[in-house]
Amino acid sequence: MQYRCAIIDDEPLALDILESYIQRTNQLKLIAKTSQLATIIQLVDEKRVDLVLLDLNMRGINMDSLQYLLSKDCRFILVTAYPRDVLTDKGLDNDFGYIAKPASYKRFIKEVERVVEGVTHH
């Protein structure tokens, strides 16, 4: 099965690195890369993506919109410079995948496989 992916990050270099990782992975297909949360929300609402790679630390992010997005029936991997314990404090560590920036391809693929195999709750 091929999973349709979207990336949301406000760092162009991070977008490019994640895009290159997706392109190297046969089970993934990139649908969108953006810095706009509204774009990702629309794709998730329309069920056009299966997996979202999401940076939590973006300028101008609306927490209500973020919470709405994270409540949707989609798999998420949080790609962030935040340490995992910060996510634990926010109650996010068990429901979503996690990749610390900067991420190696090896770490990326390991977390993608874990998330798409349904080890997380989403």
XYZ file of N, CA and C in Angstrom, residues 8 11 14 25 49 92 98 108:
24
model
N 3.970 19.756 6.640
C 3.756 21.145 7.017
C 4.907 21.582 7.911
N 10.087 25.886 7.696
C 11.502 25.949 7.337
C 11.693 25.295 5.971
N 13.821 22.128 5.951
C 13.133 20.965 6.530
C 12.138 20.380 5.529
N 11.203 6.641 -0.448
C 10.436 5.609 0.239
C 9.278 5.157 -0.634
N -5.161 12.735 2.288
C -3.871 12.315 2.836
C -4.087 11.278 3.937
N 0.910 14.612 24.086
C 0.961 14.245 22.668
C 1.841 13.046 22.360
N 6.890 10.594 16.383
C 7.777 11.681 16.783
C 9.126 11.513 16.102
N 13.793 8.535 10.184
C 12.551 8.857 9.481
C 11.810 7.577 9.092
